[in-house]
């Protein structure tokens, strides 16, 4: 067993919250720069230029890229030989979120009672945390601040196995078309296929943690990602929905085995500020 | 920083220019603007999101006084991040406008002339814009750091308890936005996509 202090987790998480909201990863900023070369619409080009300028101002002046600094979402791979000392994992992560969002002048966007009082918790906790137990003695923490505007444009559909590839493509493309300008295009589209009703939604979320543009490891799904991306961009919605060729920067698919009676599908959309960071401790 | 242009011909050929407008607005300003126009806004605008809108409509229903005079105003749908010491405001980009659809026709009825947000509006809002001579503008969503630099002064004027959702009075200079829905029933979201679909 390897001892790991809960306070180390808290400090790491606090730094991740601050970093992710101010510096966009090279994967996404690179994709934005490349898309500027491909965009045909002058309107779309101007939007992309503003977004690139926005990243430079954010980094230089330490202003969050977007005012929606998100719901704090974590995927944590916990090595089974890690022994956390001085506190539990969930509390340690939430303490890190509180510290990071307070010290980093980030917006606190979480309300306690979702239906009635909707009172702000004041520190952006609680976080949404998924854990996997894996071999080893390390903790791998992946964090994404997930904006509400793009999150609201999500969907799950229990397709019939007979719907097949065509049904899946129609579901994704029609849903993204319906979302239109709302999720701040150019977007990243996370698609979950397989598993149960709950698992497929988590797959779609997990797909957004993959570096933008890195294809699925299975060639069949990598090819499907490419074809869906083309169909989405052919809608003409473009940057910010003002019309143009770049509606989406990437489509990422994650899959899981399926019940013989089911073909579960989910779409989770991220805006162009597709923020995600990763640390191994 | 210039924003976009105006759809003037086939396949979205654009004139990249922007019209300067002074807030609060008059009917003449509204009637001179068309979907696809870029504007640079200077003057005083106010912020309000979901919670503040709900309170405004409750006050209007009770015929009570609002914390601001809506006549001619531009309302900006934004919940900024907290300002660091020395900064006027934190990141301050637009939020999704559709959540305000239920309140917008009443706001227009009571004098509001324009709102700034991002994303689709309901048919009721588009009709109300025509009826009351109003416009719906979009700022670039997710450009909160860039847009914050166009805000020269910021103070909370109502509902401080709402935190980021409080009503702020903003003094803006050359704040860039694009006309999505004009007072004539035009819609840039519909026209723009048509021009580039394949």
Short mmCIF file of C-alpha atoms in Angstrom, two decimals:
data_model
loop_
_atom_site.label_atom_id
_atom_site.label_comp_id
_atom_site.label_asym_id
_atom_site.label_seq_id
_atom_site.Cartn_x
_atom_site.Cartn_y
_atom_site.Cartn_z
CA UNK A 1 0.00 0.00 0.00
CA UNK A 2 1.07 3.57 -0.68
CA UNK A 3 -0.04 6.29 1.73
CA UNK A 4 -1.37 9.45 0.08
CA UNK A 5 -2.46 12.46 2.14
CA UNK A 6 -6.00 13.68 1.44
CA UNK A 7 -4.61 17.23 1.63
CA UNK A 8 -2.45 16.47 -1.43
CA UNK A 9 -5.62 15.58 -3.33
CA UNK A 10 -7.25 18.83 -2.17
CA UNK A 11 -4.27 20.97 -3.25
CA UNK A 12 -4.05 19.21 -6.60
CA UNK A 13 -7.77 19.63 -7.29
CA UNK A 14 -7.67 23.34 -6.33
CA UNK A 15 -4.86 23.94 -8.84
CA UNK A 16 -6.70 21.97 -11.53
CA UNK A 17 -9.86 24.10 -11.08
CA UNK A 18 -7.91 27.33 -11.51
CA UNK A 19 -5.82 26.09 -14.43
CA UNK A 20 -8.67 24.58 -16.46
CA UNK A 21 -10.78 27.73 -16.30
CA UNK A 22 -8.05 30.12 -17.41
CA UNK A 23 -5.85 28.16 -19.83
CA UNK A 24 -7.53 26.19 -22.59
CA UNK A 25 -5.66 23.00 -23.54
CA UNK A 26 -3.48 22.89 -26.68
CA UNK A 27 -5.81 20.28 -28.16
CA UNK A 28 -8.79 22.64 -28.23
CA UNK A 29 -6.94 25.88 -29.00
CA UNK A 30 -5.13 24.05 -31.84
CA UNK A 31 -8.46 22.83 -33.21
CA UNK A 32 -9.83 26.40 -33.09
CA UNK A 33 -6.81 27.72 -34.99
CA UNK A 34 -7.09 24.99 -37.63
CA UNK A 35 -10.82 25.62 -37.99
CA UNK A 36 -10.10 29.28 -38.78
CA UNK A 37 -8.27 28.07 -41.92
CA UNK A 38 -11.20 25.87 -42.92
CA UNK A 39 -14.06 28.25 -42.19
CA UNK A 40 -15.49 29.77 -45.37
CA UNK A 41 -17.89 32.27 -43.82
CA UNK A 42 -16.34 35.69 -43.05
CA UNK A 43 -18.77 35.94 -40.13
CA UNK A 44 -17.60 32.57 -38.87
CA UNK A 45 -13.95 33.59 -39.29
CA UNK A 46 -14.53 36.72 -37.22
CA UNK A 47 -16.13 34.68 -34.44
CA UNK A 48 -13.18 32.25 -34.43
CA UNK A 49 -10.74 35.18 -34.31
CA UNK A 50 -12.59 36.57 -31.30
CA UNK A 51 -12.44 33.19 -29.59
CA UNK A 52 -8.68 32.93 -30.16
CA UNK A 53 -8.18 36.52 -28.93
CA UNK A 54 -10.34 35.64 -25.91
CA UNK A 55 -7.95 32.81 -24.98
CA UNK A 56 -4.99 35.18 -25.13
CA UNK A 57 -6.71 37.79 -22.93
CA UNK A 58 -7.82 35.10 -20.46
CA UNK A 59 -4.28 33.75 -20.03
CA UNK A 60 -2.58 37.16 -19.91
CA UNK A 61 -4.99 38.82 -17.50
CA UNK A 62 -6.00 35.76 -15.49
CA UNK A 63 -9.67 36.13 -16.40
CA UNK A 64 -11.71 32.93 -16.83
CA UNK A 65 -12.19 31.98 -20.51
CA UNK A 66 -15.95 31.90 -19.91
CA UNK A 67 -18.06 33.29 -17.08
CA UNK A 68 -19.68 29.88 -16.72
CA UNK A 69 -16.90 28.14 -14.83
CA UNK A 70 -19.06 25.09 -14.69
CA UNK A 71 -20.20 22.18 -12.62
CA UNK A 72 -17.01 20.48 -11.39
CA UNK A 73 -17.00 17.00 -12.95
CA UNK A 74 -14.33 14.42 -12.08
CA UNK A 75 -13.38 10.98 -13.33
CA UNK A 76 -10.98 9.46 -10.83
CA UNK A 77 -9.03 6.25 -11.36
CA UNK A 78 -8.10 5.02 -7.91
CA UNK A 79 -5.22 2.57 -7.79
CA UNK A 80 -6.24 -0.24 -5.43
CA UNK A 81 -2.93 0.06 -3.61
CA UNK A 82 -3.50 3.70 -2.67
CA UNK A 83 -4.30 4.31 0.98
CA UNK A 84 -5.74 7.77 1.52
CA UNK A 85 -4.79 9.26 4.89
CA UNK A 86 -6.34 12.15 6.82
CA UNK A 87 -9.76 12.17 5.14
CA UNK A 88 -12.00 10.64 2.51
CA UNK A 89 -11.67 11.03 -1.25
CA UNK A 90 -15.02 12.76 -1.82
CA UNK A 91 -14.43 15.32 0.93
CA UNK A 92 -10.86 15.92 -0.29
CA UNK A 93 -12.08 16.63 -3.84
CA UNK A 94 -14.89 18.90 -2.66
CA UNK A 95 -12.48 20.79 -0.41
CA UNK A 96 -10.26 21.30 -3.48
CA UNK A 97 -13.17 22.60 -5.53
CA UNK A 98 -14.10 25.05 -2.77
CA UNK A 99 -10.50 26.28 -2.50
CA UNK A 100 -9.93 26.49 -6.25
CA UNK A 101 -13.16 28.30 -7.04
CA UNK A 102 -12.72 30.77 -4.18
CA UNK A 103 -9.02 31.56 -4.67
CA UNK A 104 -9.37 31.59 -8.45
CA UNK A 105 -12.23 34.12 -8.54
CA UNK A 106 -14.35 31.56 -10.37
CA UNK A 107 -18.13 31.71 -10.49
CA UNK A 108 -20.08 29.63 -8.02
CA UNK A 109 -22.88 28.13 -10.09
CA UNK A 110 -24.35 25.36 -7.92
CA UNK A 111 -27.67 25.61 -6.08
CA UNK A 112 -28.49 23.27 -3.22
CA UNK A 113 -32.15 22.34 -3.69
CA UNK A 114 -32.64 21.87 -7.44
CA UNK A 115 -36.41 22.38 -7.47
CA UNK A 116 -37.57 24.67 -4.69
CA UNK A 117 -35.17 27.07 -2.92
CA UNK A 118 -32.36 26.95 -5.49
CA UNK A 119 -30.02 28.58 -2.99
CA UNK A 120 -26.41 28.93 -4.10
CA UNK A 121 -24.05 26.71 -2.07
CA UNK A 122 -21.51 29.54 -2.28
CA UNK A 123 -18.44 27.46 -3.09
CA UNK A 124 -19.37 25.52 -6.25
CA UNK A 125 -19.65 22.23 -4.36
CA UNK A 126 -20.64 19.48 -4.50
CA UNK A 127 -18.69 18.14 -7.44
CA UNK A 128 -19.93 15.29 -9.65
CA UNK A 129 -17.42 12.46 -9.09
CA UNK A 130 -17.08 9.11 -10.86
CA UNK A 131 -14.54 6.62 -9.56
CA UNK A 132 -13.01 3.51 -11.03
CA UNK A 133 -10.88 1.12 -9.04
CA UNK A 134 -7.82 0.12 -11.09
CA UNK A 135 -4.57 -1.77 -10.45
CA UNK A 136 -1.60 0.26 -9.20
CA UNK A 137 -0.67 2.75 -6.49
CA UNK A 138 -1.51 6.04 -8.22
CA UNK A 139 -4.50 8.34 -8.34
CA UNK A 140 -5.39 9.68 -11.78
CA UNK A 141 -7.71 12.68 -11.56
CA UNK A 142 -9.45 14.04 -14.66
CA UNK A 143 -11.40 17.27 -14.24
CA UNK A 144 -13.72 19.23 -16.49
CA UNK A 145 -15.69 22.35 -15.53
CA UNK A 146 -18.92 21.69 -17.43
CA UNK A 147 -20.93 24.69 -18.59
CA UNK A 148 -24.69 24.70 -18.07
CA UNK A 149 -25.65 26.06 -21.49
CA UNK A 150 -24.11 23.15 -23.37
CA UNK A 151 -25.10 20.61 -20.70
CA UNK A 152 -28.76 21.58 -21.16
CA UNK A 153 -28.48 20.42 -24.78
CA UNK A 154 -28.06 16.73 -23.86
CA UNK A 155 -30.19 13.71 -24.68
CA UNK A 156 -30.51 9.98 -24.04
CA UNK A 157 -32.46 7.69 -26.33
CA UNK A 158 -33.09 3.98 -26.00
CA UNK A 159 -32.90 3.00 -29.68
CA UNK A 160 -33.98 -0.40 -30.98
CA UNK A 161 -31.15 -2.71 -32.11
CA UNK A 162 -32.85 -2.69 -35.54
CA UNK A 163 -32.31 1.10 -35.76
CA UNK A 164 -28.63 0.30 -36.27
CA UNK A 165 -26.02 2.73 -37.52
CA UNK A 166 -28.51 4.80 -39.47
CA UNK A 167 -30.78 5.27 -36.44
CA UNK A 168 -27.80 6.22 -34.30
CA UNK A 169 -26.53 8.80 -36.80
CA UNK A 170 -30.02 10.30 -37.23
CA UNK A 171 -30.47 10.61 -33.47
CA UNK A 172 -27.13 12.39 -32.98
CA UNK A 173 -27.32 14.70 -35.99
CA UNK A 174 -30.98 15.66 -35.42
CA UNK A 175 -30.32 16.36 -31.78
CA UNK A 176 -27.30 18.55 -32.47
CA UNK A 177 -29.29 20.40 -35.14
CA UNK A 178 -32.02 21.10 -32.61
CA UNK A 179 -29.44 22.48 -30.15
CA UNK A 180 -28.29 24.88 -32.91
CA UNK A 181 -26.58 28.01 -31.58
CA UNK A 182 -27.44 27.36 -27.91
CA UNK A 183 -24.36 25.36 -26.78
CA UNK A 184 -21.87 27.99 -28.10
CA UNK A 185 -20.55 26.44 -31.31
CA UNK A 186 -18.07 25.34 -32.50
CA UNK A 187 -18.94 22.44 -30.24
CA UNK A 188 -17.43 19.11 -29.24
CA UNK A 189 -19.98 16.30 -29.40
CA UNK A 190 -19.72 13.43 -26.91
CA UNK A 191 -21.63 10.30 -27.94
CA UNK A 192 -22.26 7.25 -25.75
CA UNK A 193 -23.34 3.97 -27.34
CA UNK A 194 -24.34 0.82 -25.41
CA UNK A 195 -24.78 -0.11 -21.76
CA UNK A 196 -27.79 0.89 -19.69
CA UNK A 197 -29.78 4.15 -19.52
CA UNK A 198 -27.48 5.55 -16.83
CA UNK A 199 -24.19 4.17 -18.19
CA UNK A 200 -24.67 5.55 -21.68
CA UNK A 201 -24.98 9.10 -20.33
CA UNK A 202 -21.72 8.70 -18.40
CA UNK A 203 -20.05 7.40 -21.58
CA UNK A 204 -21.12 10.52 -23.47
CA UNK A 205 -19.68 12.69 -20.70
CA UNK A 206 -16.46 10.68 -20.61
CA UNK A 207 -16.10 11.17 -24.37
CA UNK A 208 -15.70 14.92 -23.72
CA UNK A 209 -12.60 14.25 -21.61
CA UNK A 210 -10.68 12.82 -24.58
CA UNK A 211 -8.19 15.25 -26.21
CA UNK A 212 -10.09 17.00 -29.01
CA UNK A 213 -9.58 15.29 -32.33
CA UNK A 214 -8.04 12.09 -30.96
CA UNK A 215 -10.00 9.37 -32.77
CA UNK A 216 -11.56 6.29 -31.18
CA UNK A 217 -9.06 3.41 -30.93
CA UNK A 218 -11.37 1.10 -32.94
CA UNK A 219 -11.22 2.00 -36.63
CA UNK A 220 -14.97 1.32 -37.09
CA UNK A 221 -15.89 3.92 -34.52
CA UNK A 222 -13.14 6.31 -35.60
CA UNK A 223 -14.69 6.21 -39.07
CA UNK A 224 -18.18 6.74 -37.64
CA UNK A 225 -16.91 9.79 -35.70
CA UNK A 226 -15.62 11.28 -38.96
CA UNK A 227 -18.85 10.67 -40.85
CA UNK A 228 -21.05 12.13 -38.09
CA UNK A 229 -18.76 15.19 -37.88
CA UNK A 230 -19.17 15.82 -41.61
CA UNK A 231 -22.96 15.56 -41.40
CA UNK A 232 -23.03 17.97 -38.46
CA UNK A 233 -20.84 20.53 -40.22
CA UNK A 234 -22.92 20.19 -43.39
CA UNK A 235 -25.88 21.61 -41.45
CA UNK A 236 -24.27 25.02 -42.07
CA UNK A 237 -24.91 26.26 -38.52
CA UNK A 238 -21.31 27.44 -38.16
CA UNK A 239 -19.51 29.26 -35.33
CA UNK A 240 -22.06 30.69 -32.85
CA UNK A 241 -24.84 29.63 -35.23
CA UNK A 242 -24.30 32.70 -37.43
CA UNK A 243 -23.87 30.42 -40.47
CA UNK A 244 -20.66 28.72 -41.60
CA UNK A 245 -18.83 25.44 -42.15
CA UNK A 246 -17.51 24.77 -38.64
CA UNK A 247 -20.37 23.83 -36.34
CA UNK A 248 -18.37 21.14 -34.50
CA UNK A 249 -14.65 20.70 -33.85
CA UNK A 250 -14.92 16.98 -33.14
CA UNK A 251 -17.21 14.04 -32.44
CA UNK A 252 -16.01 11.59 -29.79
CA UNK A 253 -17.68 8.20 -29.30
CA UNK A 254 -17.36 5.95 -26.24
CA UNK A 255 -18.93 2.50 -26.22
CA UNK A 256 -19.91 -0.27 -23.79
CA UNK A 257 -21.40 -3.74 -24.40
CA UNK A 258 -25.16 -3.80 -24.79
CA UNK A 259 -28.13 -5.90 -23.62
CA UNK A 260 -29.56 -8.06 -26.45
CA UNK A 261 -32.79 -6.00 -26.38
CA UNK A 262 -31.18 -2.54 -26.30
CA UNK A 263 -29.20 0.03 -28.23
CA UNK A 264 -28.76 2.87 -25.77
CA UNK A 265 -27.45 6.18 -27.17
CA UNK A 266 -26.58 9.51 -25.54
CA UNK A 267 -25.36 12.91 -26.67
CA UNK A 268 -23.52 15.30 -24.35
CA UNK A 269 -22.32 18.55 -25.91
CA UNK A 270 -19.43 20.78 -24.92
CA UNK A 271 -18.92 24.37 -26.06
CA UNK A 272 -15.72 25.51 -27.83
CA UNK A 273 -14.22 26.13 -24.37
CA UNK A 274 -13.90 22.36 -23.98
CA UNK A 275 -11.92 22.56 -20.77
CA UNK A 276 -10.34 19.48 -19.23
CA UNK A 277 -7.17 18.75 -17.28
CA UNK A 278 -5.56 15.63 -15.90
CA UNK A 279 -3.13 14.87 -13.06
CA UNK A 280 -1.57 11.71 -11.76
CA UNK A 281 -0.48 11.70 -8.10
CA UNK B 1 -12.57 44.40 -32.28
CA UNK B 2 -14.96 44.01 -35.15
CA UNK B 3 -17.53 41.32 -35.07
CA UNK B 4 -19.47 40.02 -38.00
CA UNK B 5 -21.15 41.56 -40.98
CA UNK B 6 -24.46 41.72 -42.66
CA UNK B 7 -25.88 39.09 -44.99
CA UNK B 8 -26.15 41.00 -48.20
CA UNK B 9 -26.28 38.37 -50.88
CA UNK B 10 -26.02 34.78 -51.88
CA UNK B 11 -24.02 32.38 -49.73
CA UNK B 12 -23.66 34.95 -47.01
CA UNK B 13 -21.40 37.46 -48.69
CA UNK B 14 -20.61 39.87 -45.93
CA UNK B 15 -19.77 43.46 -45.34
CA UNK B 16 -17.55 43.45 -42.30
CA UNK B 17 -18.61 46.64 -40.66
CA UNK B 18 -20.29 47.61 -37.44
CA UNK B 19 -22.82 50.30 -36.54
CA UNK B 20 -22.24 52.30 -33.39
CA UNK B 21 -25.27 52.61 -31.13
CA UNK B 22 -25.78 54.47 -27.84
CA UNK B 23 -27.73 52.88 -24.98
CA UNK B 24 -30.49 53.41 -23.90
CA UNK B 25 -32.13 53.05 -27.32
CA UNK B 26 -34.88 54.81 -29.27
CA UNK B 27 -37.30 53.42 -31.85
CA UNK B 28 -35.21 54.99 -34.64
CA UNK B 29 -32.17 52.95 -33.57
CA UNK B 30 -34.22 49.76 -33.56
CA UNK B 31 -35.78 50.37 -36.95
CA UNK B 32 -32.38 51.07 -38.56
CA UNK B 33 -31.05 47.62 -37.60
CA UNK B 34 -31.49 44.36 -39.50
CA UNK B 35 -30.68 40.74 -38.68
CA UNK B 36 -26.99 40.16 -39.43
CA UNK B 37 -25.90 43.72 -38.60
CA UNK B 38 -22.98 44.14 -36.25
CA UNK B 39 -23.25 46.76 -33.59
CA UNK B 40 -20.83 48.32 -31.15
CA UNK B 41 -22.76 49.44 -28.09
CA UNK B 42 -21.69 52.30 -25.85
CA UNK B 43 -23.51 53.72 -22.85
CA UNK B 44 -25.37 52.18 -19.92
CA UNK B 45 -26.88 48.69 -19.99
CA UNK B 46 -28.22 46.45 -17.21
CA UNK B 47 -27.72 42.75 -16.46
CA UNK B 48 -30.46 40.30 -15.53
CA UNK B 49 -30.74 36.50 -15.68
CA UNK B 50 -33.45 34.00 -14.71
CA UNK B 51 -33.88 34.92 -11.04
CA UNK B 52 -33.91 38.71 -11.61
CA UNK B 53 -36.42 38.35 -14.45
CA UNK B 54 -38.73 36.38 -12.18
CA UNK B 55 -38.57 39.18 -9.61
CA UNK B 56 -39.16 41.90 -12.25
CA UNK B 57 -42.31 40.18 -13.51
CA UNK B 58 -43.61 39.73 -9.97
CA UNK B 59 -43.15 43.48 -9.43
CA UNK B 60 -44.83 44.31 -12.75
CA UNK B 61 -47.78 42.06 -11.81
CA UNK B 62 -48.11 43.94 -8.50
CA UNK B 63 -47.76 47.26 -10.34
CA UNK B 64 -44.81 47.99 -8.03
CA UNK B 65 -41.73 49.99 -9.00
CA UNK B 66 -38.81 48.14 -10.61
CA UNK B 67 -35.21 48.75 -9.46
CA UNK B 68 -34.61 50.37 -12.87
CA UNK B 69 -36.65 52.18 -15.49
CA UNK B 70 -36.97 49.70 -18.37
CA UNK B 71 -37.75 52.38 -20.95
CA UNK B 72 -35.31 52.07 -23.88
CA UNK B 73 -33.03 49.73 -21.95
CA UNK B 74 -30.75 47.01 -23.19
CA UNK B 75 -30.76 44.01 -20.85
CA UNK B 76 -27.67 41.79 -20.95
CA UNK B 77 -28.15 38.15 -19.93
CA UNK B 78 -24.93 37.55 -18.00
CA UNK B 79 -23.74 36.17 -14.67
CA UNK B 80 -20.11 37.32 -14.43
CA UNK B 81 -17.32 35.70 -12.46
CA UNK B 82 -16.12 37.71 -9.43
CA UNK B 83 -13.67 40.49 -10.32
CA UNK B 84 -10.08 40.10 -9.15
CA UNK B 85 -8.75 43.08 -7.19
CA UNK B 86 -8.11 45.89 -9.69
CA UNK B 87 -10.47 44.53 -12.34
CA UNK B 88 -13.82 46.16 -13.23
CA UNK B 89 -15.59 42.83 -13.66
CA UNK B 90 -14.67 39.19 -14.16
CA UNK B 91 -15.40 37.09 -17.22
CA UNK B 92 -18.68 38.38 -18.65
CA UNK B 93 -20.03 36.59 -21.74
CA UNK B 94 -23.69 35.98 -22.61
CA UNK B 95 -25.79 33.14 -21.21
CA UNK B 96 -28.44 31.12 -23.08
CA UNK B 97 -31.39 33.42 -23.84
CA UNK B 98 -34.10 30.77 -24.21
CA UNK B 99 -34.45 30.56 -20.42
CA UNK B 100 -35.71 34.15 -20.43
CA UNK B 101 -38.32 33.49 -23.17
CA UNK B 102 -41.17 33.22 -20.66
CA UNK B 103 -40.45 36.76 -19.41
CA UNK B 104 -39.27 38.63 -22.51
CA UNK B 105 -42.64 39.61 -24.04
CA UNK B 106 -43.62 41.24 -20.71
CA UNK B 107 -40.27 43.03 -20.53
CA UNK B 108 -40.79 44.44 -24.04
CA UNK B 109 -44.34 45.48 -23.15
CA UNK B 110 -42.86 47.46 -20.28
CA UNK B 111 -40.33 49.40 -22.29
CA UNK B 112 -37.25 47.19 -22.76
CA UNK B 113 -35.90 47.73 -26.29
CA UNK B 114 -33.20 45.09 -26.68
CA UNK B 115 -31.65 42.10 -24.99
CA UNK B 116 -28.22 40.53 -25.45
CA UNK B 117 -27.67 36.80 -25.01
CA UNK B 118 -26.96 33.78 -27.19
CA UNK B 119 -29.09 31.05 -28.71
CA UNK B 120 -32.57 30.51 -30.04
CA UNK B 121 -35.70 32.49 -29.05
CA UNK B 122 -39.31 31.33 -29.02
CA UNK B 123 -41.85 32.42 -31.65
CA UNK B 124 -43.61 34.44 -28.91
CA UNK B 125 -40.45 36.46 -28.32
CA UNK B 126 -39.92 37.05 -32.05
CA UNK B 127 -43.52 38.25 -32.41
CA UNK B 128 -43.19 40.51 -29.38
CA UNK B 129 -40.03 42.05 -30.89
CA UNK B 130 -42.05 43.04 -33.96
CA UNK B 131 -45.02 44.25 -31.96
CA UNK B 132 -43.04 46.43 -29.54
CA UNK B 133 -40.20 47.43 -31.91
CA UNK B 134 -37.39 45.56 -30.21
CA UNK B 135 -34.27 43.62 -31.23
CA UNK B 136 -32.52 40.52 -29.99
CA UNK B 137 -28.72 40.66 -30.08
CA UNK B 138 -26.12 37.94 -29.60
CA UNK B 139 -22.66 38.47 -28.19
CA UNK B 140 -20.08 35.72 -28.78
CA UNK B 141 -20.76 33.01 -26.21
CA UNK B 142 -17.64 31.88 -24.42
CA UNK B 143 -15.70 35.07 -25.15
CA UNK B 144 -16.16 36.27 -21.57
CA UNK B 145 -12.60 37.51 -21.07
CA UNK B 146 -12.64 39.57 -24.28
CA UNK B 147 -16.10 41.02 -23.59
CA UNK B 148 -15.13 41.97 -20.03
CA UNK B 149 -12.61 44.44 -21.47
CA UNK B 150 -15.49 46.40 -23.09
CA UNK B 151 -17.06 47.01 -19.68
CA UNK B 152 -15.66 50.16 -18.11
CA UNK B 153 -17.76 50.40 -14.93
CA UNK B 154 -19.87 47.93 -13.01
CA UNK B 155 -22.06 48.25 -9.94
CA UNK B 156 -24.73 46.08 -8.36
CA UNK B 157 -28.03 47.98 -8.30
CA UNK B 158 -30.44 45.27 -7.09
CA UNK B 159 -30.66 41.82 -5.51
CA UNK B 160 -27.06 41.47 -4.27
CA UNK B 161 -28.18 38.28 -2.53
CA UNK B 162 -28.41 36.61 -5.94
CA UNK B 163 -24.61 36.70 -6.32
CA UNK B 164 -23.74 36.35 -10.03
CA UNK B 165 -27.46 36.74 -10.82
CA UNK B 166 -27.70 40.19 -9.19
CA UNK B 167 -28.72 43.14 -11.39
CA UNK B 168 -25.64 45.13 -12.42
CA UNK B 169 -25.46 48.54 -14.07
CA UNK B 170 -22.72 48.41 -16.70
CA UNK B 171 -21.04 51.23 -18.57
CA UNK B 172 -19.86 49.76 -21.85
CA UNK B 173 -17.70 51.06 -24.67
CA UNK B 174 -17.83 49.51 -28.15
CA UNK B 175 -19.36 46.32 -26.81
CA UNK B 176 -19.67 44.01 -29.88
CA UNK B 177 -22.92 42.21 -30.69
CA UNK B 178 -24.80 40.92 -33.71
CA UNK B 179 -28.49 41.42 -34.49
CA UNK B 180 -30.18 38.00 -34.56
CA UNK B 181 -33.88 38.94 -34.59
CA UNK B 182 -34.89 42.39 -35.81
CA UNK B 183 -38.18 44.28 -35.56
CA UNK B 184 -39.12 43.11 -39.07
CA UNK B 185 -39.25 39.38 -38.34
CA UNK B 186 -35.84 38.46 -39.81
CA UNK B 187 -33.77 35.76 -38.11
CA UNK B 188 -29.99 35.44 -38.64
CA UNK B 189 -29.90 31.92 -37.14
CA UNK B 190 -32.28 30.68 -39.84
CA UNK B 191 -30.72 32.66 -42.73
CA UNK B 192 -27.07 32.05 -41.82
CA UNK B 193 -27.39 28.24 -41.66
CA UNK B 194 -29.29 28.14 -44.97
CA UNK B 195 -26.40 29.92 -46.70
CA UNK B 196 -23.79 27.33 -45.65
CA UNK B 197 -25.74 24.04 -45.50
CA UNK B 198 -24.71 21.31 -47.94
#
